[in-house]
XYZ file of N, CA, C and O in Angstrom:
552
model
N -37.216 25.967 -40.631
C -36.967 24.914 -41.590
C -38.236 24.082 -41.710
O -38.827 23.706 -40.716
N -38.618 23.837 -42.911
C -39.811 23.053 -43.169
C -39.393 21.785 -43.907
O -38.712 21.848 -44.929
N -39.798 20.642 -43.380
C -39.486 19.378 -44.029
C -40.609 19.016 -44.985
O -41.783 19.208 -44.699
N -40.221 18.496 -46.135
C -41.167 18.218 -47.207
C -41.834 16.857 -47.047
O -41.414 16.017 -46.245
N -42.857 16.648 -47.843
C -43.514 15.338 -47.917
C -42.490 14.289 -48.318
O -42.478 13.183 -47.777
N -41.619 14.635 -49.234
C -40.561 13.715 -49.686
C -39.692 13.263 -48.499
O -39.339 12.090 -48.389
N -39.355 14.190 -47.617
C -38.562 13.864 -46.426
C -39.316 12.892 -45.520
O -38.758 11.894 -45.053
N -40.567 13.198 -45.270
C -41.373 12.346 -44.390
C -41.551 10.953 -44.983
O -41.445 9.939 -44.284
N -41.820 10.896 -46.274
C -41.994 9.599 -46.937
C -40.698 8.796 -46.972
O -40.712 7.578 -46.862
N -39.570 9.475 -47.131
C -38.280 8.776 -47.129
C -38.051 8.103 -45.771
O -37.609 6.946 -45.707
N -38.362 8.801 -44.699
C -38.212 8.208 -43.369
C -39.155 7.016 -43.197
O -38.757 5.969 -42.671
N -40.391 7.150 -43.654
C -41.355 6.044 -43.546
C -40.921 4.841 -44.371
O -41.059 3.694 -43.930
N -40.406 5.082 -45.564
C -39.891 4.013 -46.418
C -38.761 3.272 -45.714
O -38.741 2.036 -45.663
N -37.836 4.023 -45.150
C -36.689 3.408 -44.485
C -37.102 2.649 -43.227
O -36.552 1.578 -42.940
N -38.081 3.151 -42.498
C -38.591 2.426 -41.328
C -39.214 1.103 -41.767
O -38.986 0.056 -41.151
N -39.953 1.149 -42.840
C -40.591 -0.069 -43.354
C -39.531 -1.110 -43.716
O -39.667 -2.291 -43.392
N -38.461 -0.690 -44.363
C -37.375 -1.608 -44.708
C -36.654 -2.117 -43.461
O -36.283 -3.288 -43.377
N -36.458 -1.237 -42.501
C -35.782 -1.635 -41.258
C -36.600 -2.662 -40.487
O -36.049 -3.498 -39.767
N -37.914 -2.615 -40.640
C -38.778 -3.584 -39.964
C -38.755 -4.956 -40.643
O -39.364 -5.894 -40.141
N -38.074 -5.061 -41.784
C -37.901 -6.324 -42.512
C -36.416 -6.488 -42.846
O -36.038 -6.530 -44.019
N -35.553 -6.586 -41.839
C -34.113 -6.510 -42.078
C -33.521 -7.626 -42.935
O -32.509 -7.425 -43.589
N -34.132 -8.768 -42.973
C -33.566 -9.896 -43.719
C -34.208 -10.078 -45.093
O -33.763 -10.899 -45.883
N -35.258 -9.326 -45.370
C -36.042 -9.525 -46.586
C -35.745 -8.481 -47.651
O -35.358 -7.361 -47.351
N -35.981 -8.873 -48.903
C -36.094 -7.911 -49.988
C -37.566 -7.510 -50.013
O -38.445 -8.369 -50.082
N -37.831 -6.230 -49.915
C -39.211 -5.762 -49.830
C -39.577 -5.026 -51.114
O -38.949 -4.016 -51.456
N -40.585 -5.511 -51.836
C -41.021 -4.811 -53.049
C -41.622 -3.442 -52.712
O -42.277 -3.277 -51.673
N -41.406 -2.466 -53.589
C -41.974 -1.132 -53.362
C -43.494 -1.176 -53.262
O -44.086 -0.402 -52.515
N -44.111 -2.060 -53.994
C -45.581 -2.176 -53.950
C -46.044 -2.516 -52.534
O -47.044 -1.984 -52.047
N -45.304 -3.389 -51.872
C -45.638 -3.763 -50.497
C -45.499 -2.562 -49.556
O -46.344 -2.339 -48.689
N -44.451 -1.779 -49.758
C -44.244 -0.582 -48.939
C -45.329 0.445 -49.242
O -45.882 1.070 -48.334
N -45.654 0.586 -50.505
C -46.706 1.505 -50.928
C -48.023 1.175 -50.235
O -48.690 2.059 -49.689
N -48.376 -0.105 -50.237
C -49.624 -0.536 -49.606
C -49.583 -0.339 -48.092
O -50.543 0.157 -47.492
N -48.469 -0.704 -47.474
C -48.357 -0.617 -46.015
C -48.354 0.825 -45.520
O -48.909 1.129 -44.463
N -47.734 1.727 -46.291
C -47.577 3.107 -45.838
C -48.571 4.080 -46.467
O -48.618 5.248 -46.084
N -49.335 3.615 -47.443
C -50.288 4.514 -48.098
C -49.609 5.613 -48.890
O -50.081 6.750 -48.933
N -48.480 5.266 -49.516
C -47.718 6.217 -50.330
C -47.756 5.704 -51.765
O -47.580 4.511 -52.000
N -47.964 6.597 -52.712
C -48.058 6.159 -54.108
C -46.756 5.503 -54.558
O -45.658 5.925 -54.177
N -46.901 4.474 -55.365
C -45.763 3.735 -55.890
C -44.851 4.658 -56.704
O -43.620 4.592 -56.597
N -45.439 5.537 -57.502
C -44.659 6.478 -58.313
C -43.791 7.388 -57.432
O -42.642 7.677 -57.764
N -44.356 7.835 -56.321
C -43.612 8.698 -55.412
C -42.450 7.927 -54.790
O -41.320 8.426 -54.707
N -42.700 6.689 -54.375
C -41.640 5.867 -53.793
C -40.521 5.614 -54.792
O -39.342 5.600 -54.419
N -40.877 5.419 -56.049
C -39.859 5.190 -57.080
C -38.914 6.383 -57.193
O -37.721 6.222 -57.459
N -39.429 7.575 -56.991
C -38.589 8.772 -57.040
C -37.698 8.880 -55.810
O -36.581 9.393 -55.888
N -38.179 8.413 -54.682
C -37.447 8.541 -53.423
C -36.309 7.527 -53.322
O -35.251 7.832 -52.771
N -36.491 6.319 -53.863
C -35.453 5.294 -53.710
C -34.178 5.639 -54.474
O -33.084 5.220 -54.072
N -34.280 6.413 -55.535
C -33.090 6.744 -56.327
C -32.032 7.480 -55.504
O -30.885 7.031 -55.431
N -32.351 8.603 -54.865
C -31.306 9.274 -54.078
C -30.858 8.458 -52.861
O -29.698 8.538 -52.464
N -31.760 7.664 -52.288
C -31.375 6.816 -51.152
C -30.388 5.737 -51.595
O -29.446 5.414 -50.871
N -30.596 5.212 -52.778
C -29.672 4.215 -53.337
C -28.326 4.848 -53.655
O -27.273 4.285 -53.346
N -28.352 6.032 -54.267
C -27.108 6.731 -54.610
C -26.299 7.082 -53.368
O -25.076 7.128 -53.411
N -26.986 7.301 -52.262
C -26.314 7.631 -50.997
C -25.768 6.391 -50.296
O -25.152 6.489 -49.239
N -26.016 5.222 -50.872
C -25.507 3.992 -50.283
C -26.318 3.471 -49.114
O -25.831 2.671 -48.312
N -27.569 3.899 -49.022
C -28.428 3.456 -47.922
C -29.278 2.254 -48.306
O -29.638 1.450 -47.445
N -29.624 2.138 -49.586
C -30.487 1.061 -50.079
C -29.789 0.259 -51.160
O -29.021 0.799 -51.940
N -30.146 -1.005 -51.223
C -29.744 -1.850 -52.328
C -30.999 -2.442 -52.932
O -32.034 -2.523 -52.268
N -30.918 -2.854 -54.190
C -32.101 -3.424 -54.824
C -31.723 -4.634 -55.658
O -30.584 -4.778 -56.094
N -32.712 -5.494 -55.835
C -32.592 -6.653 -56.702
C -33.804 -6.618 -57.617
O -34.940 -6.472 -57.148
N -33.566 -6.733 -58.922
C -34.665 -6.713 -59.889
C -35.270 -8.097 -60.029
O -34.670 -9.097 -59.671
N -36.464 -8.126 -60.581
C -37.099 -9.397 -60.889
C -38.279 -9.709 -59.997
O -38.619 -8.951 -59.087
N -38.887 -10.861 -60.264
C -40.108 -11.265 -59.564
C -39.894 -11.407 -58.055
O -40.784 -11.123 -57.266
N -38.731 -11.843 -57.658
C -38.442 -12.005 -56.229
C -37.627 -10.835 -55.685
O -37.074 -10.914 -54.594
N -37.566 -9.758 -56.449
C -36.736 -8.616 -56.097
C -37.394 -7.666 -55.122
O -38.510 -7.875 -54.660
N -36.678 -6.620 -54.835
C -37.160 -5.598 -53.924
C -35.993 -4.780 -53.403
O -34.895 -4.798 -53.964
N -36.224 -4.090 -52.299
C -35.219 -3.218 -51.700
C -34.882 -3.706 -50.305
O -35.696 -4.339 -49.636
N -33.666 -3.363 -49.876
C -33.229 -3.681 -48.523
C -32.214 -2.630 -48.087
O -31.592 -1.957 -48.926
N -32.031 -2.511 -46.792
C -31.027 -1.609 -46.251
C -29.645 -2.191 -46.522
O -29.460 -3.410 -46.451
N -28.681 -1.331 -46.799
C -27.316 -1.792 -47.014
C -26.488 -1.805 -45.730
O -25.401 -2.360 -45.701
N -27.021 -1.173 -44.695
C -26.365 -1.173 -43.382
C -27.416 -1.443 -42.319
O -28.617 -1.217 -42.552
N -27.005 -1.894 -41.151
C -27.976 -2.093 -40.074
C -28.674 -0.776 -39.709
O -28.073 0.301 -39.794
N -29.917 -0.880 -39.295
C -30.705 0.307 -38.927
C -30.044 1.113 -37.816
O -30.206 2.331 -37.753
N -29.269 0.450 -36.972
C -28.568 1.138 -35.880
C -27.467 2.058 -36.410
O -27.008 2.951 -35.704
N -27.026 1.803 -37.646
C -25.919 2.561 -38.225
C -26.361 3.619 -39.228
O -25.523 4.228 -39.899
N -27.656 3.823 -39.354
C -28.191 4.828 -40.281
C -28.931 5.876 -39.452
O -29.764 5.533 -38.612
N -28.615 7.140 -39.687
C -29.290 8.198 -38.929
C -30.382 8.864 -39.769
O -30.349 8.814 -41.006
N -31.297 9.483 -39.080
C -32.339 10.260 -39.763
C -31.692 11.363 -40.599
O -32.151 11.669 -41.700
N -30.607 11.940 -40.100
C -29.900 12.981 -40.842
C -29.382 12.486 -42.177
O -29.474 13.186 -43.188
N -28.828 11.274 -42.206
C -28.341 10.713 -43.470
C -29.477 10.553 -44.472
O -29.314 10.834 -45.659
N -30.597 10.068 -43.984
C -31.758 9.853 -44.856
C -32.251 11.189 -45.408
O -32.472 11.335 -46.617
N -32.416 12.162 -44.531
C -32.920 13.465 -44.956
C -31.961 14.149 -45.931
O -32.389 14.734 -46.924
N -30.666 14.061 -45.667
C -29.696 14.679 -46.578
C -29.664 13.967 -47.931
O -29.420 14.597 -48.955
N -29.905 12.662 -47.919
C -29.911 11.917 -49.179
C -31.017 12.415 -50.105
O -30.814 12.539 -51.309
N -32.185 12.713 -49.550
C -33.311 13.131 -50.397
C -33.420 14.647 -50.535
O -33.987 15.137 -51.509
N -32.871 15.386 -49.574
C -33.064 16.834 -49.565
C -31.797 17.610 -49.882
O -31.847 18.746 -50.322
N -30.650 17.018 -49.613
C -29.396 17.759 -49.705
C -29.068 18.324 -48.339
O -29.523 17.830 -47.313
N -28.320 19.373 -48.334
C -27.867 19.981 -47.088
C -29.059 20.482 -46.257
O -30.003 21.052 -46.802
N -29.006 20.249 -44.951
C -30.064 20.732 -44.066
C -29.607 22.033 -43.425
O -28.716 22.046 -42.581
N -30.203 23.132 -43.854
C -29.852 24.434 -43.288
C -31.115 25.190 -42.919
O -32.122 25.125 -43.617
N -31.032 25.891 -41.807
C -32.176 26.674 -41.330
C -32.477 27.831 -42.284
O -33.629 28.177 -42.503
N -31.423 28.431 -42.841
C -31.577 29.519 -43.809
C -30.542 29.317 -44.919
O -29.467 28.771 -44.678
N -30.849 29.770 -46.137
C -29.959 29.516 -47.275
C -28.531 30.020 -47.096
O -27.584 29.387 -47.548
N -28.344 31.142 -46.425
C -26.998 31.710 -46.345
C -26.055 30.891 -45.467
O -24.847 31.143 -45.449
N -26.570 29.883 -44.768
C -25.709 29.004 -43.976
C -25.231 27.794 -44.769
O -24.459 26.980 -44.272
N -25.692 27.675 -46.004
C -25.301 26.545 -46.839
C -23.825 26.588 -47.214
O -23.208 27.654 -47.282
N -23.273 25.418 -47.445
C -21.885 25.308 -47.873
C -21.686 26.029 -49.196
O -22.480 25.887 -50.114
N -20.648 26.808 -49.261
C -20.325 27.493 -50.508
C -21.145 28.746 -50.772
O -21.001 29.367 -51.822
N -22.002 29.127 -49.849
C -22.806 30.340 -50.026
C -22.057 31.501 -49.389
O -21.650 31.430 -48.232
N -21.857 32.549 -50.159
C -21.170 33.736 -49.654
C -22.202 34.850 -49.510
O -22.490 35.567 -50.470
N -22.751 34.972 -48.329
C -23.785 35.980 -48.077
C -23.134 37.365 -47.947
O -22.234 37.552 -47.120
N -23.579 38.328 -48.733
C -22.986 39.660 -48.680
C -23.262 40.390 -47.358
O -22.558 41.328 -47.021
N -24.239 39.932 -46.602
C -24.585 40.604 -45.339
C -24.002 39.876 -44.120
O -24.258 40.257 -42.992
N -23.222 38.839 -44.354
C -22.703 38.000 -43.264
C -22.051 38.827 -42.153
O -22.270 38.574 -40.975
N -21.245 39.806 -42.491
C -20.515 40.606 -41.495
C -21.407 41.575 -40.728
O -21.020 42.073 -39.675
N -22.575 41.869 -41.246
C -23.453 42.836 -40.582
C -24.802 42.236 -40.191
O -25.716 42.964 -39.841
N -24.899 40.919 -40.210
C -26.166 40.258 -39.870
C -26.215 39.981 -38.373
O -25.467 39.145 -37.857
N -27.083 40.676 -37.679
C -27.201 40.519 -36.234
C -27.868 39.202 -35.833
O -27.740 38.773 -34.704
N -28.565 38.583 -36.764
C -29.297 37.359 -36.423
C -28.563 36.084 -36.848
O -29.048 34.980 -36.588
N -27.407 36.212 -37.467
C -26.693 35.046 -37.990
C -26.376 34.023 -36.901
O -26.542 32.822 -37.109
N -25.941 34.468 -35.741
C -25.628 33.534 -34.653
C -26.863 32.749 -34.222
O -26.769 31.560 -33.905
N -28.003 33.413 -34.200
C -29.246 32.711 -33.859
C -29.510 31.583 -34.851
O -29.760 30.447 -34.482
N -29.455 31.915 -36.145
C -29.739 30.924 -37.191
C -28.701 29.811 -37.192
O -29.036 28.640 -37.391
N -27.451 30.160 -36.972
C -26.391 29.152 -36.925
C -26.615 28.204 -35.746
O -26.421 26.987 -35.867
N -27.040 28.738 -34.611
C -27.336 27.903 -33.443
C -28.509 26.975 -33.702
O -28.479 25.788 -33.327
N -29.546 27.497 -34.342
C -30.700 26.674 -34.690
C -30.285 25.575 -35.665
O -30.660 24.413 -35.519
N -29.485 25.951 -36.648
C -28.982 25.003 -37.633
C -28.212 23.867 -36.946
O -28.402 22.685 -37.256
N -27.344 24.234 -36.020
C -26.545 23.247 -35.292
C -27.442 22.312 -34.478
O -27.232 21.100 -34.454
N -28.447 22.871 -33.839
C -29.367 22.072 -33.033
C -30.137 21.078 -33.894
O -30.270 19.906 -33.542
N -30.631 21.530 -35.024
C -31.379 20.655 -35.937
C -30.485 19.519 -36.424
O -30.868 18.346 -36.372
N -29.292 19.849 -36.886
C -28.390 18.828 -37.414
C -27.935 17.859 -36.333
O -27.868 16.655 -36.570
N -27.650 18.351 -35.139
C -27.267 17.469 -34.033
C -28.416 16.503 -33.712
O -28.195 15.319 -33.474
N -29.634 17.018 -33.719
C -30.783 16.169 -33.405
C -30.984 15.085 -34.462
O -31.070 13.900 -34.137
N -31.063 15.456 -35.738
C -31.327 14.460 -36.780
C -30.185 13.462 -36.910
O -30.405 12.308 -37.288
N -28.963 13.884 -36.577
C -27.822 12.966 -36.616
C -27.746 12.090 -35.373
O -27.015 11.102 -35.352
N -28.512 12.424 -34.358
C -28.516 11.653 -33.115
C -29.638 10.632 -33.029
O -29.724 9.891 -32.051
N -30.501 10.599 -34.035
C -31.615 9.641 -34.048
C -31.343 8.604 -35.130
O -31.180 8.950 -36.296
N -31.288 7.339 -34.700
C -31.025 6.277 -35.677
C -32.333 5.732 -36.243
O -33.401 5.897 -35.650
N -32.197 5.063 -37.350
C -33.344 4.407 -37.973
C -33.920 3.360 -37.018
O -35.137 3.200 -36.931
N -33.069 2.678 -36.290
C -33.543 1.691 -35.310
C -34.422 2.357 -34.247
O -35.447 1.796 -33.840
N -34.051 3.547 -33.821
C -34.869 4.266 -32.844
C -36.215 4.666 -33.431
O -37.228 4.640 -32.734
N -36.246 5.029 -34.699
C -37.512 5.374 -35.341
C -38.425 4.156 -35.403
O -39.641 4.286 -35.262
N -37.864 2.986 -35.594
C -38.669 1.759 -35.637
C -39.324 1.495 -34.301
O -40.468 1.067 -34.246
N -38.626 1.773 -33.216
C -39.195 1.599 -31.884
C -40.358 2.552 -31.701
O -41.420 2.174 -31.225
N -40.182 3.804 -32.133
C -41.251 4.798 -32.012
C -42.450 4.407 -32.874
O -43.593 4.607 -32.486
N -42.181 3.847 -34.051
C -43.246 3.481 -34.987
C -44.217 2.491 -34.369
O -45.396 2.524 -34.636
N -43.724 1.604 -33.514
C -44.579 0.565 -32.941
C -45.362 1.005 -31.711
O -46.150 0.242 -31.183
N -45.144 2.215 -31.232
C -45.815 2.679 -30.016
C -47.213 3.210 -30.347
O -47.425 3.777 -31.409
N -48.144 3.052 -29.416
C -49.475 3.631 -29.641
C -49.378 5.145 -29.797
O -48.548 5.781 -29.150
N -50.197 5.690 -30.648
C -50.248 7.127 -30.909
C -48.946 7.689 -31.456
O -48.685 8.873 -31.334
N -48.109 6.866 -32.058
C -46.842 7.356 -32.624
C -47.053 7.880 -34.015
O -47.934 7.543 -34.703
């Protein structure tokens, strides 16, 4: 499984917001702090907002904020919001009927890897990522 730039930037955006829990943070400020283009961030906030992770206020004093505490948001939720289902291989996706499923000797391996990845990303909270962000060499 390969995670995209969009996935990495979504996590960085959310960490930046989590580090300002009481504030509305303009995307321009996040763009400057994280070195991510404003246009790219504008594309990322849409699915995060639709997933109920972000709220926004328009206007001169506007910006974005988390809709839930960072302790209650997992990396898995963020990644699924921007990427969709996280699967190691396409045939493990929901609603996919693989014609080789009954004769695939490697399916259990991929299913185990899939389970491990999902358990891991669902076990790391946004609050934990913020702690890692502040460490040297993180």
